[in-house]
Amino acid sequence: MDHQEFQKKVAETEKEISVQVHPIGYVIELSRGQYFRKVQNQRICCAALFRAKYYPTWEAAEEDVWTYLGYVGLDPYICSVCWTLILVESLESEWQYWDGSTYVPDDRDAVRFSSYEEAVDYQKKYLLQKTGTAELHCFRDKQIILAA
């Protein structure tokens, strides 16, 4: 294996590790900071974001909401987990998100990225390296109202 092949293999391995450590997709938020993980012994198990059950599509997450969480009193959110740009100074206080032209406190308009590399490329293209940092973030997209 020559040096070029070795570098390619290293890059592929790093990308695989990044995907495993920082998954993106959809999760079901049961309460602030608690996400659906599984049902075990007829009990709902919840966990922190990094241990939550990830779904490839919004529809797959909604299907589990109706299958496992379809009772009154629990109004979960379907959230997308993806990369975004955060104002560096806001890491110590209220977070501010890049909306395409400026940093704003509301995450609904935040520019979202499907990979860390995509976020960093955007950051370089628009010269945001000094003001922002790429962060994995969970965005509340839709609340499912479960009624009797």
mmCIF file of N, CA and C in Angstrom, residues 2-94:
data_model
loop_
_atom_site.group_PDB
_atom_site.id
_atom_site.type_symbol
_atom_site.label_atom_id
_atom_site.label_comp_id
_atom_site.label_asym_id
_atom_site.label_seq_id
_atom_site.Cartn_x
_atom_site.Cartn_y
_atom_site.Cartn_z
ATOM 1 N N ASP A 2 0.697 2.098 -0.986
ATOM 2 C CA ASP A 2 1.508 3.312 -1.041
ATOM 3 C C ASP A 2 0.910 4.392 -0.139
ATOM 4 N N HIS A 3 1.620 5.499 -0.040
ATOM 5 C CA HIS A 3 1.226 6.583 0.866
ATOM 6 C C HIS A 3 -0.153 7.159 0.517
ATOM 7 N N GLN A 4 -0.432 7.302 -0.765
ATOM 8 C CA GLN A 4 -1.717 7.867 -1.191
ATOM 9 C C GLN A 4 -2.886 6.959 -0.801
ATOM 10 N N GLU A 5 -2.728 5.662 -1.003
ATOM 11 C CA GLU A 5 -3.771 4.712 -0.617
ATOM 12 C C GLU A 5 -3.967 4.711 0.894
ATOM 13 N N PHE A 6 -2.855 4.801 1.621
ATOM 14 C CA PHE A 6 -2.917 4.835 3.081
ATOM 15 C C PHE A 6 -3.690 6.064 3.557
ATOM 16 N N GLN A 7 -3.402 7.246 2.984
ATOM 17 C CA GLN A 7 -4.103 8.470 3.366
ATOM 18 C C GLN A 7 -5.597 8.375 3.067
ATOM 19 N N LYS A 8 -5.937 7.760 1.937
ATOM 20 C CA LYS A 8 -7.338 7.582 1.570
ATOM 21 C C LYS A 8 -8.041 6.687 2.586
ATOM 22 N N LYS A 9 -7.372 5.605 2.986
ATOM 23 C CA LYS A 9 -7.932 4.665 3.964
ATOM 24 C C LYS A 9 -8.129 5.352 5.323
ATOM 25 N N VAL A 10 -7.165 6.156 5.728
ATOM 26 C CA VAL A 10 -7.273 6.899 6.990
ATOM 27 C C VAL A 10 -8.466 7.848 6.939
ATOM 28 N N ALA A 11 -8.637 8.572 5.831
ATOM 29 C CA ALA A 11 -9.756 9.510 5.686
ATOM 30 C C ALA A 11 -11.097 8.779 5.756
ATOM 31 N N GLU A 12 -11.191 7.614 5.107
ATOM 32 C CA GLU A 12 -12.432 6.829 5.148
ATOM 33 C C GLU A 12 -12.728 6.357 6.565
ATOM 34 N N THR A 13 -11.707 5.909 7.270
ATOM 35 C CA THR A 13 -11.876 5.433 8.647
ATOM 36 C C THR A 13 -12.313 6.572 9.559
ATOM 37 N N GLU A 14 -11.701 7.749 9.409
ATOM 38 C CA GLU A 14 -12.091 8.903 10.226
ATOM 39 C C GLU A 14 -13.540 9.296 9.966
ATOM 40 N N LYS A 15 -13.959 9.223 8.713
ATOM 41 C CA LYS A 15 -15.350 9.553 8.381
ATOM 42 C C LYS A 15 -16.308 8.554 9.026
ATOM 43 N N GLU A 16 -15.973 7.258 8.984
ATOM 44 C CA GLU A 16 -16.815 6.236 9.613
ATOM 45 C C GLU A 16 -16.909 6.457 11.116
ATOM 46 N N ILE A 17 -15.798 6.790 11.751
ATOM 47 C CA ILE A 17 -15.791 7.036 13.193
ATOM 48 C C ILE A 17 -16.632 8.256 13.510
ATOM 49 N N SER A 18 -16.511 9.315 12.709
ATOM 50 C CA SER A 18 -17.286 10.537 12.921
ATOM 51 C C SER A 18 -18.777 10.252 12.843
ATOM 52 N N VAL A 19 -19.193 9.426 11.888
ATOM 53 C CA VAL A 19 -20.607 9.081 11.742
ATOM 54 C C VAL A 19 -21.089 8.291 12.956
ATOM 55 N N GLN A 20 -20.258 7.397 13.478
ATOM 56 C CA GLN A 20 -20.647 6.593 14.632
ATOM 57 C C GLN A 20 -20.691 7.430 15.906
ATOM 58 N N VAL A 21 -19.734 8.343 16.077
ATOM 59 C CA VAL A 21 -19.672 9.156 17.281
ATOM 60 C C VAL A 21 -20.699 10.275 17.244
ATOM 61 N N HIS A 22 -20.928 10.848 16.080
ATOM 62 C CA HIS A 22 -21.845 11.970 15.919
ATOM 63 C C HIS A 22 -22.932 11.617 14.909
ATOM 64 N N PRO A 23 -23.890 10.791 15.306
ATOM 65 C CA PRO A 23 -24.931 10.412 14.353
ATOM 66 C C PRO A 23 -25.852 11.591 14.043
ATOM 67 N N ILE A 24 -26.378 11.588 12.835
ATOM 68 C CA ILE A 24 -27.383 12.576 12.474
ATOM 69 C C ILE A 24 -28.630 11.821 12.049
ATOM 70 N N GLY A 25 -29.741 12.492 12.036
ATOM 71 C CA GLY A 25 -31.002 11.863 11.687
ATOM 72 C C GLY A 25 -32.101 12.472 12.537
ATOM 73 N N TYR A 26 -33.032 11.644 12.958
ATOM 74 C CA TYR A 26 -34.173 12.113 13.741
ATOM 75 C C TYR A 26 -34.260 11.335 15.040
ATOM 76 N N VAL A 27 -34.695 12.011 16.094
ATOM 77 C CA VAL A 27 -34.905 11.392 17.395
ATOM 78 C C VAL A 27 -36.259 11.843 17.927
ATOM 79 N N ILE A 28 -36.740 11.154 18.941
ATOM 80 C CA ILE A 28 -37.995 11.516 19.591
ATOM 81 C C ILE A 28 -37.659 12.054 20.973
ATOM 82 N N GLU A 29 -37.986 13.322 21.202
ATOM 83 C CA GLU A 29 -37.746 13.943 22.502
ATOM 84 C C GLU A 29 -38.977 13.755 23.376
ATOM 85 N N LEU A 30 -38.777 13.142 24.541
ATOM 86 C CA LEU A 30 -39.887 12.906 25.469
ATOM 87 C C LEU A 30 -40.044 14.058 26.452
ATOM 88 N N SER A 31 -38.942 14.604 26.895
ATOM 89 C CA SER A 31 -38.910 15.799 27.736
ATOM 90 C C SER A 31 -37.544 16.437 27.533
ATOM 91 N N ARG A 32 -37.345 17.639 28.032
ATOM 92 C CA ARG A 32 -36.084 18.348 27.802
ATOM 93 C C ARG A 32 -34.885 17.475 28.176
ATOM 94 N N GLY A 33 -34.065 17.168 27.185
ATOM 95 C CA GLY A 33 -32.845 16.402 27.428
ATOM 96 C C GLY A 33 -33.033 14.898 27.542
ATOM 97 N N GLN A 34 -34.254 14.406 27.375
ATOM 98 C CA GLN A 34 -34.529 12.973 27.453
ATOM 99 C C GLN A 34 -35.177 12.518 26.150
ATOM 100 N N TYR A 35 -34.591 11.469 25.575
ATOM 101 C CA TYR A 35 -35.010 11.012 24.258
ATOM 102 C C TYR A 35 -35.365 9.534 24.288
ATOM 103 N N PHE A 36 -36.284 9.147 23.410
ATOM 104 C CA PHE A 36 -36.719 7.758 23.317
ATOM 105 C C PHE A 36 -35.541 6.876 22.901
ATOM 106 N N ARG A 37 -35.377 5.768 23.631
ATOM 107 C CA ARG A 37 -34.313 4.808 23.307
ATOM 108 C C ARG A 37 -34.901 3.488 22.837
ATOM 109 N N LYS A 38 -35.825 2.934 23.640
ATOM 110 C CA LYS A 38 -36.432 1.649 23.292
ATOM 111 C C LYS A 38 -37.567 1.364 24.260
ATOM 112 N N VAL A 39 -38.298 0.284 23.973
ATOM 113 C CA VAL A 39 -39.297 -0.231 24.901
ATOM 114 C C VAL A 39 -38.777 -1.575 25.377
ATOM 115 N N GLN A 40 -38.698 -1.730 26.693
ATOM 116 C CA GLN A 40 -38.180 -2.968 27.276
ATOM 117 C C GLN A 40 -39.083 -3.361 28.440
ATOM 118 N N ASN A 41 -39.557 -4.588 28.420
ATOM 119 C CA ASN A 41 -40.466 -5.081 29.463
ATOM 120 C C ASN A 41 -41.680 -4.161 29.619
ATOM 121 N N GLN A 42 -42.234 -3.744 28.507
ATOM 122 C CA GLN A 42 -43.408 -2.874 28.438
ATOM 123 C C GLN A 42 -43.192 -1.524 29.120
ATOM 124 N N ARG A 43 -41.929 -1.081 29.194
ATOM 125 C CA ARG A 43 -41.600 0.222 29.760
ATOM 126 C C ARG A 43 -40.819 1.024 28.730
ATOM 127 N N ILE A 44 -41.076 2.307 28.696
ATOM 128 C CA ILE A 44 -40.359 3.199 27.798
ATOM 129 C C ILE A 44 -39.029 3.562 28.440
ATOM 130 N N CYS A 45 -37.946 3.331 27.725
ATOM 131 C CA CYS A 45 -36.616 3.697 28.198
ATOM 132 C C CYS A 45 -36.181 4.962 27.470
ATOM 133 N N CYS A 46 -35.729 5.935 28.241
ATOM 134 C CA CYS A 46 -35.235 7.154 27.624
ATOM 135 C C CYS A 46 -33.763 7.318 27.962
ATOM 136 N N ALA A 47 -33.098 8.185 27.217
ATOM 137 C CA ALA A 47 -31.658 8.360 27.386
ATOM 138 C C ALA A 47 -31.257 9.753 26.927
ATOM 139 N N ALA A 48 -29.997 10.064 27.149
ATOM 140 C CA ALA A 48 -29.429 11.310 26.637
ATOM 141 C C ALA A 48 -29.364 11.217 25.111
ATOM 142 N N LEU A 49 -29.153 12.334 24.464
ATOM 143 C CA LEU A 49 -29.187 12.408 23.009
ATOM 144 C C LEU A 49 -28.253 11.406 22.333
ATOM 145 N N PHE A 50 -27.037 11.269 22.829
ATOM 146 C CA PHE A 50 -26.081 10.400 22.146
ATOM 147 C C PHE A 50 -26.423 8.919 22.266
ATOM 148 N N ARG A 51 -27.360 8.549 23.163
ATOM 149 C CA ARG A 51 -27.766 7.148 23.302
ATOM 150 C C ARG A 51 -29.196 6.909 22.830
ATOM 151 N N ALA A 52 -29.810 7.931 22.268
ATOM 152 C CA ALA A 52 -31.190 7.817 21.791
ATOM 153 C C ALA A 52 -31.256 6.934 20.549
ATOM 154 N N LYS A 53 -32.466 6.485 20.239
ATOM 155 C CA LYS A 53 -32.683 5.749 18.999
ATOM 156 C C LYS A 53 -32.763 6.765 17.867
ATOM 157 N N TYR A 54 -31.933 6.576 16.864
ATOM 158 C CA TYR A 54 -31.913 7.472 15.706
ATOM 159 C C TYR A 54 -32.697 6.852 14.566
ATOM 160 N N TYR A 55 -33.401 7.709 13.841
ATOM 161 C CA TYR A 55 -34.225 7.280 12.718
ATOM 162 C C TYR A 55 -33.702 7.933 11.441
ATOM 163 N N PRO A 56 -33.763 7.214 10.323
ATOM 164 C CA PRO A 56 -33.275 7.797 9.066
ATOM 165 C C PRO A 56 -34.232 8.828 8.472
ATOM 166 N N THR A 57 -35.528 8.709 8.790
ATOM 167 C CA THR A 57 -36.517 9.639 8.249
ATOM 168 C C THR A 57 -37.449 10.121 9.348
ATOM 169 N N TRP A 58 -38.090 11.241 9.061
ATOM 170 C CA TRP A 58 -39.067 11.809 9.974
ATOM 171 C C TRP A 58 -40.252 10.850 10.126
ATOM 172 N N GLU A 59 -40.643 10.214 9.031
ATOM 173 C CA GLU A 59 -41.785 9.307 9.033
ATOM 174 C C GLU A 59 -41.538 8.093 9.927
ATOM 175 N N ALA A 60 -40.311 7.559 9.916
ATOM 176 C CA ALA A 60 -39.979 6.409 10.761
ATOM 177 C C ALA A 60 -40.082 6.780 12.238
ATOM 178 N N ALA A 61 -39.647 7.977 12.586
ATOM 179 C CA ALA A 61 -39.767 8.432 13.969
ATOM 180 C C ALA A 61 -41.230 8.588 14.364
ATOM 181 N N GLU A 62 -42.036 9.176 13.484
ATOM 182 C CA GLU A 62 -43.450 9.359 13.792
ATOM 183 C C GLU A 62 -44.160 8.017 13.939
ATOM 184 N N GLU A 63 -43.767 7.041 13.163
ATOM 185 C CA GLU A 63 -44.362 5.709 13.275
ATOM 186 C C GLU A 63 -44.130 5.114 14.669
ATOM 187 N N ASP A 64 -42.912 5.286 15.202
ATOM 188 C CA ASP A 64 -42.638 4.795 16.560
ATOM 189 C C ASP A 64 -43.399 5.585 17.616
ATOM 190 N N VAL A 65 -43.629 6.866 17.368
ATOM 191 C CA VAL A 65 -44.430 7.657 18.313
ATOM 192 C C VAL A 65 -45.805 7.024 18.444
ATOM 193 N N TRP A 66 -46.436 6.739 17.319
ATOM 194 C CA TRP A 66 -47.790 6.174 17.356
ATOM 195 C C TRP A 66 -47.778 4.726 17.838
ATOM 196 N N THR A 67 -46.715 3.990 17.588
ATOM 197 C CA THR A 67 -46.647 2.594 18.014
ATOM 198 C C THR A 67 -46.398 2.464 19.514
ATOM 199 N N TYR A 68 -45.453 3.224 20.041
ATOM 200 C CA TYR A 68 -45.019 3.035 21.426
ATOM 201 C C TYR A 68 -45.468 4.117 22.395
ATOM 202 N N LEU A 69 -45.785 5.288 21.907
ATOM 203 C CA LEU A 69 -46.039 6.410 22.808
ATOM 204 C C LEU A 69 -47.461 6.947 22.694
ATOM 205 N N GLY A 70 -48.346 6.184 22.054
ATOM 206 C CA GLY A 70 -49.688 6.661 21.758
ATOM 207 C C GLY A 70 -50.642 6.654 22.932
ATOM 208 N N TYR A 71 -50.340 7.394 23.960
ATOM 209 C CA TYR A 71 -51.290 7.532 25.051
ATOM 210 C C TYR A 71 -51.304 8.981 25.543
ATOM 211 N N VAL A 72 -52.380 9.347 26.220
ATOM 212 C CA VAL A 72 -52.582 10.720 26.668
ATOM 213 C C VAL A 72 -51.556 11.082 27.738
ATOM 214 N N GLY A 73 -51.134 12.330 27.725
ATOM 215 C CA GLY A 73 -50.224 12.822 28.749
ATOM 216 C C GLY A 73 -48.781 12.939 28.273
ATOM 217 N N LEU A 74 -48.503 12.419 27.116
ATOM 218 C CA LEU A 74 -47.148 12.493 26.594
ATOM 219 C C LEU A 74 -47.213 13.108 25.199
ATOM 220 N N ASP A 75 -46.654 14.289 25.049
ATOM 221 C CA ASP A 75 -46.662 14.983 23.768
ATOM 222 C C ASP A 75 -45.224 15.149 23.282
ATOM 223 N N PRO A 76 -44.681 14.123 22.655
ATOM 224 C CA PRO A 76 -43.270 14.157 22.250
ATOM 225 C C PRO A 76 -43.016 15.043 21.035
ATOM 226 N N TYR A 77 -41.767 15.404 20.884
ATOM 227 C CA TYR A 77 -41.316 16.152 19.714
ATOM 228 C C TYR A 77 -40.502 15.226 18.823
ATOM 229 N N ILE A 78 -40.646 15.401 17.526
ATOM 230 C CA ILE A 78 -39.728 14.766 16.595
ATOM 231 C C ILE A 78 -38.679 15.826 16.288
ATOM 232 N N CYS A 79 -37.437 15.470 16.525
ATOM 233 C CA CYS A 79 -36.338 16.416 16.387
ATOM 234 C C CYS A 79 -35.345 15.937 15.337
ATOM 235 N N SER A 80 -34.803 16.881 14.596
ATOM 236 C CA SER A 80 -33.722 16.529 13.667
ATOM 237 C C SER A 80 -32.401 16.847 14.356
ATOM 238 N N VAL A 81 -31.467 15.947 14.197
ATOM 239 C CA VAL A 81 -30.129 16.123 14.754
ATOM 240 C C VAL A 81 -29.200 16.341 13.574
ATOM 241 N N CYS A 82 -28.582 17.509 13.533
ATOM 242 C CA CYS A 82 -27.689 17.838 12.431
ATOM 243 C C CYS A 82 -26.685 18.893 12.903
ATOM 244 N N TRP A 83 -25.814 19.269 12.009
ATOM 245 C CA TRP A 83 -24.773 20.248 12.317
ATOM 246 C C TRP A 83 -25.264 21.650 12.012
ATOM 247 N N THR A 84 -24.797 22.614 12.780
ATOM 248 C CA THR A 84 -25.108 24.013 12.565
ATOM 249 C C THR A 84 -23.924 24.854 13.017
ATOM 250 N N LEU A 85 -23.956 26.140 12.705
ATOM 251 C CA LEU A 85 -22.895 27.043 13.142
ATOM 252 C C LEU A 85 -23.397 27.853 14.327
ATOM 253 N N ILE A 86 -22.598 27.856 15.372
ATOM 254 C CA ILE A 86 -22.920 28.550 16.615
ATOM 255 C C ILE A 86 -21.916 29.684 16.808
ATOM 256 N N LEU A 87 -22.385 30.851 17.260
ATOM 257 C CA LEU A 87 -21.499 31.959 17.590
ATOM 258 C C LEU A 87 -20.591 31.526 18.729
ATOM 259 N N VAL A 88 -19.289 31.673 18.542
ATOM 260 C CA VAL A 88 -18.317 31.214 19.541
ATOM 261 C C VAL A 88 -18.579 31.851 20.897
ATOM 262 N N GLU A 89 -18.834 33.136 20.918
ATOM 263 C CA GLU A 89 -19.061 33.850 22.178
ATOM 264 C C GLU A 89 -20.308 33.349 22.907
ATOM 265 N N SER A 90 -21.246 32.777 22.181
ATOM 266 C CA SER A 90 -22.498 32.348 22.806
ATOM 267 C C SER A 90 -22.353 31.020 23.541
ATOM 268 N N LEU A 91 -21.230 30.336 23.388
ATOM 269 C CA LEU A 91 -21.044 29.057 24.080
ATOM 270 C C LEU A 91 -21.040 29.242 25.589
ATOM 271 N N GLU A 92 -20.762 30.462 26.052
ATOM 272 C CA GLU A 92 -20.734 30.732 27.485
ATOM 273 C C GLU A 92 -22.055 31.297 27.995
ATOM 274 N N SER A 93 -22.965 31.644 27.091
ATOM 275 C CA SER A 93 -24.256 32.209 27.500
ATOM 276 C C SER A 93 -25.351 31.627 26.610
ATOM 277 N N GLU A 94 -26.294 32.443 26.199
ATOM 278 C CA GLU A 94 -27.377 31.984 25.329
ATOM 279 C C GLU A 94 -26.843 31.709 23.925
#
